């Protein structure tokens, strides 16, 4: 054998050893935490093969409609002001006829009624007149726009959840709408269930609100909260939704809370005086000055002196302008950075902050925990803000949807089918068939090793992709062998026939695999969930098929031909 052949043989040997190391923990079902085996990674199985987390999330469209209507009403007020028409008052209509059909009432000079009516009719198709009194209109969202908002919100929620899961590292997620107000999420093989739930469910609604220090001091606010809790029997217990507790405080204490203000809390932190965990209350202006819609980027940063992590963010040009104006007009006042209705910090504005660059500082604590918190916060902000609050309606950890019995039968069927193919190829092509069988086994082995290396997830569609890979590989071997047979019939010797057969078959094999690869790329680009799993396994299989059918088979044929040279009386078995 030539030096070139030995180089190729060593390459194949390294590939086989490497692939075996990658798939051995899966084949041997090793306990990765206890084993001494140097490589500690297994093939990730999908929800249909190994189970995982199944969740049904409900979308709070009532709040979405209220927020949209509030923005539309504010826009209408500004537009009327440009036309010289002043509105004397705007307020939300309490207890509308339907919770999902909020209304706003605005008062005006009766002499301007026709002008306002015409403007709403011509420029604000998103709104409808829901009622009229002397000197006032009640407006609500139009039916067509409500439908549009619902569809857009549901689709955006699905896309944002998918983006978050992708960044979190959960493979092969299945995310789909259910009905008109629910999202179903299936996460196969999730190990950190609580963290995944937290990342999915957080609305990541970033708001900048001014702290109202003039109306109440911290002591007065604490006394007011205690009074509301005692009068209405409101308490917060572990396991209860904190957002519901805050909502009840604001609802029951509306008469005592200054108009245009709301109560919010900073996340629980350790008190330096008592050594206990406590919540710090804030009285905030309800008006949101800048929102996360203007957020452009977020990343983990470190204080050069303390080396403590924080989250730096950048606003887009619109947000930068608003932030510049806000900080310029509020020097010396406190600005609360509110994420998901939780105050993360409330620094005093020392001066104008141009450029749209800001920072969210974290509390004190363990450095590792702070780093994880900063990473998760930056991840959620980068992935995008959910347009609606999501409520976990159902959550369960599920076993394999096919059941262990079905999986065993499926594995047995695959094994029997493969053995039938191997037997047929061996009988039909004899020794060359054995070479093909060996290359097929290596092919599957390389595909599984690549799945482990890429940390991809194996699902039923992925197994279908592997099965298709075996079929493609068999077809490639058939094309090569029939070419060799044709050359032998033309009177060429075994060495020349093999060399010519591989050369002439290569273009045909390459064309067929390129066509399959193009289809797989389309599926990978436009597909989601299991479809992507099928495309990934198929693409890997195409590469390994070219390697095994052309490179490996040719290498083994060289050994076979060398054997035939030493047995001149024998003919090539093909």
Coordinates of C-alpha atoms in Angstrom, one line a residue:
X1 CA 0.0 0.0 0.0
X2 CA 1.2 3.5 -0.8
X3 CA 1.9 6.2 1.7
X4 CA -1.2 8.1 0.5
X5 CA -3.4 5.0 1.2
X6 CA -2.1 4.8 4.7
X7 CA -2.8 8.5 5.3
X8 CA -6.4 7.9 4.2
X9 CA -6.7 4.8 6.4
X10 CA -5.5 6.7 9.4
X11 CA -8.0 9.5 8.7
X12 CA -10.8 6.9 8.5
X13 CA -9.6 5.2 11.7
X14 CA -9.6 8.5 13.6
X15 CA -13.1 9.3 12.3
X16 CA -14.3 5.9 13.5
X17 CA -12.7 6.2 16.9
X18 CA -14.0 9.8 17.4
X19 CA -17.5 8.8 16.4
X20 CA -17.5 5.8 18.7
X21 CA -16.4 8.0 21.6
X22 CA -19.2 10.4 20.9
X23 CA -22.0 7.8 20.7
X24 CA -20.7 5.4 23.4
X25 CA -22.3 7.2 26.4
X26 CA -25.7 6.9 24.5
X27 CA -25.2 3.3 23.5
X28 CA -24.0 2.2 26.9
X29 CA -26.6 4.5 28.6
X30 CA -24.0 5.9 31.0
X31 CA -24.8 8.0 34.0
X32 CA -23.0 11.2 33.0
X33 CA -22.7 12.4 36.5
X34 CA -21.1 9.2 37.9
X35 CA -19.1 7.7 34.9
X36 CA -15.4 8.1 34.5
X37 CA -15.7 8.1 30.7
X38 CA -13.9 11.2 29.4
X39 CA -16.7 12.3 27.0
X40 CA -19.9 13.2 28.9
X41 CA -22.6 14.0 26.4
X42 CA -25.5 12.0 25.0
X43 CA -27.9 12.4 22.1
X44 CA -30.7 14.7 23.0
X45 CA -34.1 13.0 22.4
X46 CA -37.2 14.9 21.5
X47 CA -40.5 15.2 23.4
X48 CA -41.9 12.3 21.4
X49 CA -39.0 10.0 22.3
X50 CA -38.0 11.0 25.9
X51 CA -40.7 13.4 27.1
X52 CA -40.2 16.9 28.5
X53 CA -42.1 20.0 29.5
X54 CA -45.6 20.6 28.2
X55 CA -47.2 24.0 28.8
X56 CA -50.3 25.8 27.8
X57 CA -50.1 29.6 28.2
X58 CA -53.0 32.0 28.1
X59 CA -52.7 35.5 26.5
X60 CA -54.2 38.4 28.5
X61 CA -55.8 40.3 25.6
X62 CA -57.8 42.5 27.9
X63 CA -54.7 44.3 29.0
X64 CA -53.4 44.4 25.4
X65 CA -56.6 46.2 24.3
X66 CA -56.4 48.6 27.2
X67 CA -52.8 49.5 26.4
X68 CA -53.5 49.9 22.6
X69 CA -56.6 52.1 23.3
X70 CA -54.6 54.2 25.7
X71 CA -52.0 54.9 23.0
X72 CA -54.6 55.6 20.4
X73 CA -56.4 58.1 22.7
X74 CA -53.2 59.9 23.5
X75 CA -52.4 60.1 19.8
X76 CA -55.9 61.5 19.1
X77 CA -55.4 64.1 21.9
X78 CA -52.1 65.3 20.3
X79 CA -53.7 65.4 16.9
X80 CA -56.6 67.5 18.1
X81 CA -54.1 69.8 19.9
X82 CA -52.3 70.4 16.6
X83 CA -55.7 71.5 15.1
X84 CA -56.3 73.9 17.9
X85 CA -58.9 71.8 19.6
X86 CA -58.3 71.3 23.3
X87 CA -59.6 68.3 25.3
X88 CA -60.8 69.2 28.8
X89 CA -60.4 65.7 30.2
X90 CA -59.6 62.1 29.4
X91 CA -60.3 59.1 31.6
X92 CA -60.9 55.4 31.4
X93 CA -64.5 54.3 31.6
X94 CA -64.9 52.2 34.8
X95 CA -66.7 48.8 34.5
X96 CA -67.3 48.8 30.7
X97 CA -69.9 46.4 29.3
X98 CA -67.3 43.9 28.4
X99 CA -63.8 43.4 29.9
X100 CA -62.3 42.8 26.5
X101 CA -63.8 46.0 25.1
X102 CA -62.3 48.9 27.2
X103 CA -63.5 52.4 26.6
X104 CA -62.1 55.9 27.2
X105 CA -64.2 59.0 27.7
X106 CA -62.9 62.5 26.7
X107 CA -64.6 65.8 27.3
X108 CA -64.5 68.8 25.0
X109 CA -66.1 72.1 24.1
X110 CA -69.5 71.2 22.6
X111 CA -69.0 73.7 19.9
X112 CA -66.1 71.6 18.6
X113 CA -68.2 68.3 18.5
X114 CA -68.5 68.1 14.7
X115 CA -64.8 68.8 14.1
X116 CA -63.8 66.0 16.6
X117 CA -66.3 63.6 15.1
X118 CA -65.0 64.2 11.5
X119 CA -61.4 63.7 12.6
X120 CA -62.2 60.4 14.3
X121 CA -64.2 59.2 11.3
X122 CA -61.5 60.2 8.7
X123 CA -58.1 59.6 10.5
X124 CA -58.8 57.1 13.2
X125 CA -60.3 54.0 11.6
X126 CA -58.8 52.0 14.5
X127 CA -61.4 53.6 16.9
X128 CA -65.1 53.7 17.0
X129 CA -67.6 55.9 18.9
X130 CA -69.1 53.7 21.6
X131 CA -71.2 56.3 23.3
X132 CA -72.0 60.1 23.5
X133 CA -73.1 62.4 26.2
X134 CA -73.4 66.2 26.3
X135 CA -69.8 67.5 25.7
X136 CA -68.2 64.0 25.7
X137 CA -67.5 61.0 23.6
X138 CA -66.8 57.4 24.6
X139 CA -64.3 55.7 22.2
X140 CA -63.3 52.1 21.9
X141 CA -61.3 50.0 19.4
X142 CA -63.0 49.1 16.2
X143 CA -63.9 45.4 15.6
X144 CA -61.6 45.1 12.6
X145 CA -58.7 46.6 14.5
X146 CA -59.3 44.4 17.6
X147 CA -59.1 41.3 15.3
X148 CA -55.9 42.6 13.8
X149 CA -54.4 43.3 17.2
X150 CA -55.4 39.8 18.5
X151 CA -53.7 38.0 15.5
X152 CA -50.6 40.2 15.6
X153 CA -50.2 39.7 19.4
X154 CA -50.6 36.0 19.2
X155 CA -48.2 35.6 16.3
X156 CA -45.7 37.9 17.9
X157 CA -45.9 36.1 21.2
X158 CA -45.2 32.8 19.5
X159 CA -42.2 34.3 17.6
X160 CA -40.7 35.9 20.8
X161 CA -41.1 32.6 22.8
X162 CA -39.3 30.8 20.0
X163 CA -36.5 33.3 20.0
X164 CA -36.1 33.1 23.7
X165 CA -36.0 29.3 23.7
X166 CA -33.5 29.3 20.9
X167 CA -31.2 31.6 22.9
X168 CA -31.8 29.5 26.1
X169 CA -30.5 26.4 24.2
X170 CA -33.6 24.3 24.2
X171 CA -33.6 22.2 21.0
X172 CA -36.5 21.2 18.8
X173 CA -39.2 23.3 20.5
X174 CA -42.8 22.9 19.3
X175 CA -44.7 26.1 19.7
X176 CA -48.1 26.7 18.2
X177 CA -51.3 28.6 18.8
X178 CA -54.4 26.8 20.3
X179 CA -57.7 28.5 19.7
X180 CA -57.6 32.3 19.7
X181 CA -55.9 33.1 23.0
X182 CA -53.6 30.2 23.9
X183 CA -50.1 29.1 23.1
X184 CA -48.9 25.5 23.5
X185 CA -45.2 25.0 24.2
X186 CA -43.4 21.6 24.2
X187 CA -39.8 21.5 25.4
X188 CA -38.1 18.1 25.0
X189 CA -35.5 17.0 27.5
X190 CA -35.6 20.3 29.5
X191 CA -33.5 20.0 32.7
X192 CA -34.0 23.5 34.2
X193 CA -37.7 23.6 34.1
X194 CA -38.2 26.6 36.5
X195 CA -35.6 28.7 34.6
X196 CA -37.2 27.9 31.2
X197 CA -40.6 28.8 32.6
X198 CA -39.3 32.1 33.9
X199 CA -37.6 33.0 30.6
X200 CA -40.7 32.1 28.6
X201 CA -43.3 33.7 30.8
X202 CA -41.7 37.0 31.6
X203 CA -43.1 39.9 29.5
X204 CA -39.9 41.8 29.7
X205 CA -41.8 45.0 29.6
X206 CA -39.2 47.7 30.3
X207 CA -40.5 51.0 31.4
X208 CA -39.0 54.2 32.8
X209 CA -41.3 56.0 35.2
X210 CA -40.8 59.0 37.5
X211 CA -40.9 58.4 41.2
X212 CA -43.5 60.7 43.0
X213 CA -41.5 61.7 46.1
X214 CA -43.5 64.9 46.6
X215 CA -46.9 63.4 47.3
X216 CA -45.7 60.9 49.9
X217 CA -42.6 60.1 51.8
X218 CA -41.4 56.5 52.1
X219 CA -42.8 56.3 55.7
X220 CA -46.2 57.6 54.6
X221 CA -46.4 55.2 51.7
X222 CA -45.5 52.2 54.0
X223 CA -48.3 53.3 56.4
X224 CA -50.8 53.6 53.5
X225 CA -49.9 50.1 52.3
X226 CA -50.4 48.7 55.8
X227 CA -53.7 50.5 56.1
X228 CA -55.0 49.1 52.8
X229 CA -53.9 45.6 53.7
X230 CA -55.6 45.7 57.1
X231 CA -58.8 47.3 55.8
X232 CA -59.3 44.9 52.9
X233 CA -57.6 41.8 54.3
X234 CA -54.9 41.8 51.6
X235 CA -51.8 39.7 52.3
X236 CA -49.0 38.2 50.2
X237 CA -48.2 34.5 50.7
X238 CA -45.5 32.3 49.1
X239 CA -46.9 30.7 46.0
X240 CA -49.3 33.6 45.4
X241 CA -48.9 35.7 42.3
X242 CA -47.1 38.9 43.4
X243 CA -48.6 40.8 40.5
X244 CA -52.1 40.0 41.8
X245 CA -51.2 41.3 45.2
X246 CA -49.9 44.6 43.7
X247 CA -53.0 44.9 41.6
X248 CA -55.3 44.5 44.6
X249 CA -53.4 47.1 46.5
X250 CA -53.8 49.7 43.8
X251 CA -57.4 48.8 43.2
X252 CA -58.6 48.9 46.8
X253 CA -56.5 51.9 47.7
X254 CA -57.4 54.0 44.6
X255 CA -59.2 56.6 46.7
X256 CA -56.1 57.1 48.9
X257 CA -53.5 56.9 46.2
X258 CA -52.8 60.3 44.5
X259 CA -54.4 60.6 41.1
X260 CA -52.1 59.5 38.3
X261 CA -49.9 57.5 40.6
X262 CA -49.5 53.8 41.4
X263 CA -47.8 51.6 43.9
X264 CA -44.9 49.4 42.8
X265 CA -42.3 47.4 44.6
X266 CA -38.6 46.7 44.2
X267 CA -37.7 43.0 44.2
X268 CA -37.2 41.5 47.7
X269 CA -33.7 42.3 49.1
X270 CA -31.9 41.7 52.3
X271 CA -32.3 44.5 54.8
X272 CA -29.0 45.8 56.4
X273 CA -30.9 46.7 59.6
X274 CA -33.1 43.6 60.3
X275 CA -31.2 41.0 58.2
X276 CA -34.5 39.9 56.7
X277 CA -35.8 39.9 53.2
X278 CA -38.1 42.8 52.5
X279 CA -39.9 44.6 49.7
X280 CA -39.3 48.3 49.1
X281 CA -42.4 50.2 48.0
X282 CA -42.4 53.1 45.5
X283 CA -45.1 55.6 44.5
X284 CA -44.6 56.0 40.7
X285 CA -46.2 58.1 38.2
X286 CA -48.5 55.9 36.1
X287 CA -47.4 57.5 32.8
X288 CA -44.6 55.6 31.1
X289 CA -42.0 58.0 29.8
X290 CA -39.9 55.5 27.7
X291 CA -40.7 51.8 27.0
X292 CA -38.9 48.7 25.9
X293 CA -40.3 49.1 22.4
X294 CA -37.5 51.6 21.9
X295 CA -34.9 49.1 23.1
X296 CA -32.2 48.3 20.5
X297 CA -29.7 46.1 22.4
X298 CA -28.8 44.8 25.9
X299 CA -25.7 43.2 27.2
X300 CA -23.9 42.2 30.4
X301 CA -21.4 44.7 31.5
X302 CA -19.0 45.0 34.5
X303 CA -18.2 47.8 36.8
X304 CA -14.4 48.5 36.3
X305 CA -14.0 49.1 40.1
X306 CA -16.3 46.7 41.8
X307 CA -16.4 44.1 39.0
X308 CA -20.1 43.6 39.7
X309 CA -22.2 42.7 36.6
X310 CA -25.0 45.0 35.3
X311 CA -27.1 45.1 32.2
X312 CA -26.3 47.9 29.8
X313 CA -28.9 48.9 27.2
X314 CA -29.1 51.1 24.1
X315 CA -32.2 52.8 22.8
X316 CA -33.1 53.5 19.2
X317 CA -33.1 57.1 17.9
X318 CA -36.7 57.7 18.9
X319 CA -36.1 56.3 22.4
X320 CA -32.8 58.2 22.7
X321 CA -34.6 61.5 22.0
X322 CA -37.3 60.8 24.6
X323 CA -34.7 59.7 27.2
X324 CA -32.6 62.7 26.5
X325 CA -35.5 65.0 27.0
X326 CA -36.8 63.2 30.1
X327 CA -33.5 63.2 31.9
X328 CA -32.9 66.9 30.9
X329 CA -36.2 68.0 32.4
X330 CA -36.0 65.8 35.6
X331 CA -32.5 66.5 37.0
X332 CA -32.5 65.9 40.7
X333 CA -35.5 63.6 40.6
X334 CA -35.6 59.8 40.8
X335 CA -36.3 57.7 37.7
X336 CA -37.5 54.2 38.3
X337 CA -36.4 51.4 35.9
X338 CA -39.3 49.0 35.9
X339 CA -39.1 45.6 34.4
X340 CA -42.3 43.5 34.4
X341 CA -43.9 45.9 36.9
X342 CA -41.0 45.3 39.3
X343 CA -38.7 48.2 40.2
X344 CA -35.1 47.2 39.6
X345 CA -33.6 50.5 40.7
X346 CA -34.6 54.1 41.1
X347 CA -31.4 56.3 40.7
X348 CA -31.4 60.0 41.0
X349 CA -30.9 61.7 37.6
X350 CA -27.7 63.6 38.0
X351 CA -27.8 65.3 34.6
X352 CA -29.0 64.9 31.0
X353 CA -28.2 61.5 29.5
X354 CA -27.8 61.8 25.7
X355 CA -27.2 59.1 23.2
X356 CA -29.8 56.6 24.5
X357 CA -27.3 54.5 26.6
X358 CA -28.4 53.4 30.0
X359 CA -27.7 50.7 32.6
X360 CA -29.7 48.5 35.0
X361 CA -27.8 47.8 38.1
X362 CA -28.4 44.6 40.1
X363 CA -28.6 44.0 43.8
X364 CA -25.8 42.6 45.9
X365 CA -25.3 38.9 46.3
X366 CA -23.3 35.9 45.2
X367 CA -21.2 36.7 42.2
X368 CA -22.3 33.6 40.3
X369 CA -26.0 34.2 41.0
X370 CA -25.7 37.9 40.0
X371 CA -24.0 36.9 36.8
X372 CA -26.8 34.4 36.0
X373 CA -29.4 37.0 36.8
X374 CA -27.7 39.6 34.5
X375 CA -27.3 37.0 31.7
X376 CA -31.0 36.0 31.9
X377 CA -32.1 39.7 32.0
X378 CA -30.0 40.6 29.0
X379 CA -31.2 37.5 27.1
X380 CA -34.9 38.4 27.7
X381 CA -34.4 42.0 26.6
X382 CA -32.5 41.0 23.5
X383 CA -35.0 38.4 22.5
X384 CA -37.7 41.1 22.5
X385 CA -40.6 42.1 24.8
X386 CA -43.7 40.0 24.8
X387 CA -46.6 42.1 23.6
X388 CA -48.9 40.5 26.2
X389 CA -48.9 39.1 29.7
X390 CA -48.8 35.3 29.6
X391 CA -50.5 33.1 32.2
X392 CA -49.5 29.5 32.7
X393 CA -52.8 27.7 32.5
X394 CA -51.3 24.2 32.4
X395 CA -47.9 22.7 33.0
X396 CA -46.8 19.1 33.2
X397 CA -43.8 17.0 32.7
X398 CA -44.8 14.3 30.1
X399 CA -43.3 10.9 29.2
X400 CA -42.7 9.8 25.7
X401 CA -45.8 10.4 23.7
X402 CA -45.4 7.1 21.8
X403 CA -44.9 5.1 25.0
X404 CA -41.9 2.9 25.8
X405 CA -43.7 -0.1 24.1
X406 CA -44.1 1.8 20.8
X407 CA -40.5 3.0 20.9
X408 CA -39.3 -0.6 21.4
X409 CA -41.4 -1.9 18.6
X410 CA -40.3 1.0 16.3
X411 CA -36.7 0.2 17.1
X412 CA -37.3 -3.5 16.4
X413 CA -39.0 -2.6 13.1
X414 CA -36.0 -0.4 12.1
X415 CA -33.6 -3.1 13.0
X416 CA -35.4 -5.8 11.0
X417 CA -35.8 -3.5 8.0
X418 CA -32.1 -2.6 8.1
X419 CA -31.1 -6.3 8.4
X420 CA -33.3 -7.1 5.4
X421 CA -31.5 -4.5 3.3
X422 CA -28.1 -5.7 4.5
X423 CA -29.0 -9.3 3.7
X424 CA -30.3 -8.4 0.2
X425 CA -27.2 -6.3 -0.6
X426 CA -24.9 -9.0 0.7
X427 CA -26.6 -11.8 -1.4
X428 CA -26.8 -9.7 -4.5
X429 CA -23.3 -8.2 -4.5
X430 CA -21.6 -10.8 -2.3
X431 CA -18.3 -9.5 -1.0
X432 CA -18.9 -6.1 -2.4
X433 CA -22.2 -6.2 -0.6
X434 CA -20.4 -6.7 2.7
X435 CA -18.3 -3.6 2.0
X436 CA -21.6 -1.7 1.4
X437 CA -23.1 -3.0 4.7
X438 CA -19.9 -1.9 6.5
X439 CA -20.1 1.6 5.0
X440 CA -23.8 1.9 5.9
X441 CA -23.1 1.0 9.5
X442 CA -20.4 3.7 9.6
X443 CA -22.8 6.1 7.9
X444 CA -25.4 5.8 10.7
X445 CA -22.6 5.9 13.3
X446 CA -21.2 9.2 11.8
X447 CA -24.7 10.7 11.7
X448 CA -25.4 10.0 15.3
X449 CA -22.0 11.3 16.3
X450 CA -22.6 14.5 14.4
X451 CA -26.0 14.9 16.2
X452 CA -24.2 14.6 19.5
X453 CA -21.4 17.0 18.5
X454 CA -23.9 19.6 17.2
X455 CA -26.1 19.1 20.4
X456 CA -29.1 18.6 18.0
X457 CA -32.2 16.8 19.2
X458 CA -33.3 13.4 17.8
X459 CA -37.0 13.2 17.1
X460 CA -39.2 10.9 15.0
X461 CA -38.8 13.2 12.0
X462 CA -35.1 13.1 12.7
X463 CA -35.1 9.3 12.7
X464 CA -37.0 9.5 9.4
X465 CA -34.2 11.6 8.0
X466 CA -31.7 8.9 9.1
X467 CA -33.8 6.2 7.4
X468 CA -33.8 8.3 4.3
X469 CA -30.0 8.7 4.6
X470 CA -29.6 4.9 4.6
X471 CA -31.7 4.7 1.5
X472 CA -29.7 7.4 -0.3
X473 CA -26.5 5.6 0.8
X474 CA -27.7 2.2 -0.6
X475 CA -28.6 4.0 -3.8
X476 CA -25.1 5.4 -4.0
X477 CA -23.6 2.0 -3.6
X478 CA -25.8 0.5 -6.2
X479 CA -24.8 3.2 -8.7
X480 CA -21.1 2.6 -8.1
X481 CA -21.4 -1.2 -8.3
X482 CA -23.4 -1.2 -11.5
X483 CA -20.8 1.1 -13.0
X484 CA -18.1 -1.3 -12.0
X485 CA -20.0 -4.2 -13.5
X486 CA -20.4 -2.3 -16.7
X487 CA -16.7 -1.8 -16.9
X488 CA -16.0 -5.5 -16.2
X489 CA -18.4 -6.4 -19.0
X490 CA -16.3 -4.3 -21.3
X491 CA -13.3 -6.5 -20.6
X492 CA -11.4 -4.2 -18.2
X493 CA -9.4 -5.6 -15.3
X494 CA -10.7 -5.4 -11.7
X495 CA -8.3 -2.5 -10.7
X496 CA -9.2 -0.4 -13.8
X497 CA -12.9 -1.3 -13.5
X498 CA -13.1 -0.2 -9.8
X499 CA -11.2 3.0 -10.5
X500 CA -13.3 3.9 -13.6
X501 CA -16.6 2.9 -11.8
X502 CA -15.9 5.2 -8.8
X503 CA -14.9 8.1 -11.1
X504 CA -17.9 7.8 -13.4
X505 CA -20.4 7.2 -10.6
X506 CA -19.2 10.2 -8.5
X507 CA -20.9 12.9 -10.7
X508 CA -24.2 11.0 -10.6
X509 CA -24.0 10.6 -6.8
X510 CA -23.0 14.2 -6.3
X511 CA -25.8 15.5 -8.5
X512 CA -28.4 13.5 -6.6
X513 CA -27.1 14.5 -3.1
X514 CA -26.9 18.2 -4.1
X515 CA -30.5 18.1 -5.1
X516 CA -31.5 16.5 -1.8
X517 CA -29.3 19.0 0.1
X518 CA -31.2 21.9 -1.7
X519 CA -34.5 20.5 -0.5
X520 CA -33.2 20.1 3.0
X521 CA -31.9 23.7 3.1
X522 CA -35.3 24.9 2.1
X523 CA -36.9 22.9 4.9
X524 CA -34.2 24.2 7.4
X525 CA -34.8 27.8 6.3
X526 CA -38.5 27.9 6.3
X527 CA -39.5 25.0 8.6
X528 CA -39.8 25.1 12.4
X529 CA -39.6 22.5 15.2
X530 CA -39.7 18.9 14.0
X531 CA -39.3 19.9 10.3
X532 CA -36.0 21.5 11.1
X533 CA -35.0 18.3 12.9
X534 CA -35.7 16.3 9.8
X535 CA -33.7 18.7 7.7
X536 CA -30.7 18.7 10.0
X537 CA -30.5 14.9 10.1
X538 CA -30.9 14.8 6.3
X539 CA -28.2 17.4 5.7
X540 CA -25.8 15.5 8.0
X541 CA -26.7 12.3 6.3
X542 CA -25.9 13.7 2.9
X543 CA -22.4 14.7 3.9
X544 CA -21.7 11.3 5.6
X545 CA -23.1 9.4 2.6
X546 CA -20.7 11.1 0.3
X547 CA -17.9 10.3 2.7
X548 CA -18.8 6.7 3.3
X549 CA -20.0 5.8 -0.2
X550 CA -17.1 7.3 -2.1
X551 CA -14.1 7.6 0.3
X552 CA -14.7 4.7 2.7
X553 CA -15.9 2.2 0.1
X554 CA -13.0 3.1 -2.2
X555 CA -10.5 2.6 0.6
X556 CA -11.9 -0.8 1.5
X557 CA -12.0 -1.8 -2.2
X558 CA -8.2 -1.1 -2.4
X559 CA -7.7 -3.7 0.3
X560 CA -10.0 -6.1 -1.5
X561 CA -8.1 -5.6 -4.8
X562 CA -4.8 -6.2 -3.0
X563 CA -6.3 -9.4 -1.7
X564 CA -7.3 -10.4 -5.2
X565 CA -3.8 -9.8 -6.5
X566 CA -2.5 -12.4 -4.1
X567 CA -5.3 -14.8 -5.3
X568 CA -5.0 -14.4 -9.1
X569 CA -7.4 -17.3 -9.7
X570 CA -10.3 -15.3 -8.1
X571 CA -12.5 -12.8 -9.8
X572 CA -14.0 -9.7 -8.2
X573 CA -17.4 -10.5 -6.5
X574 CA -19.7 -7.8 -7.8

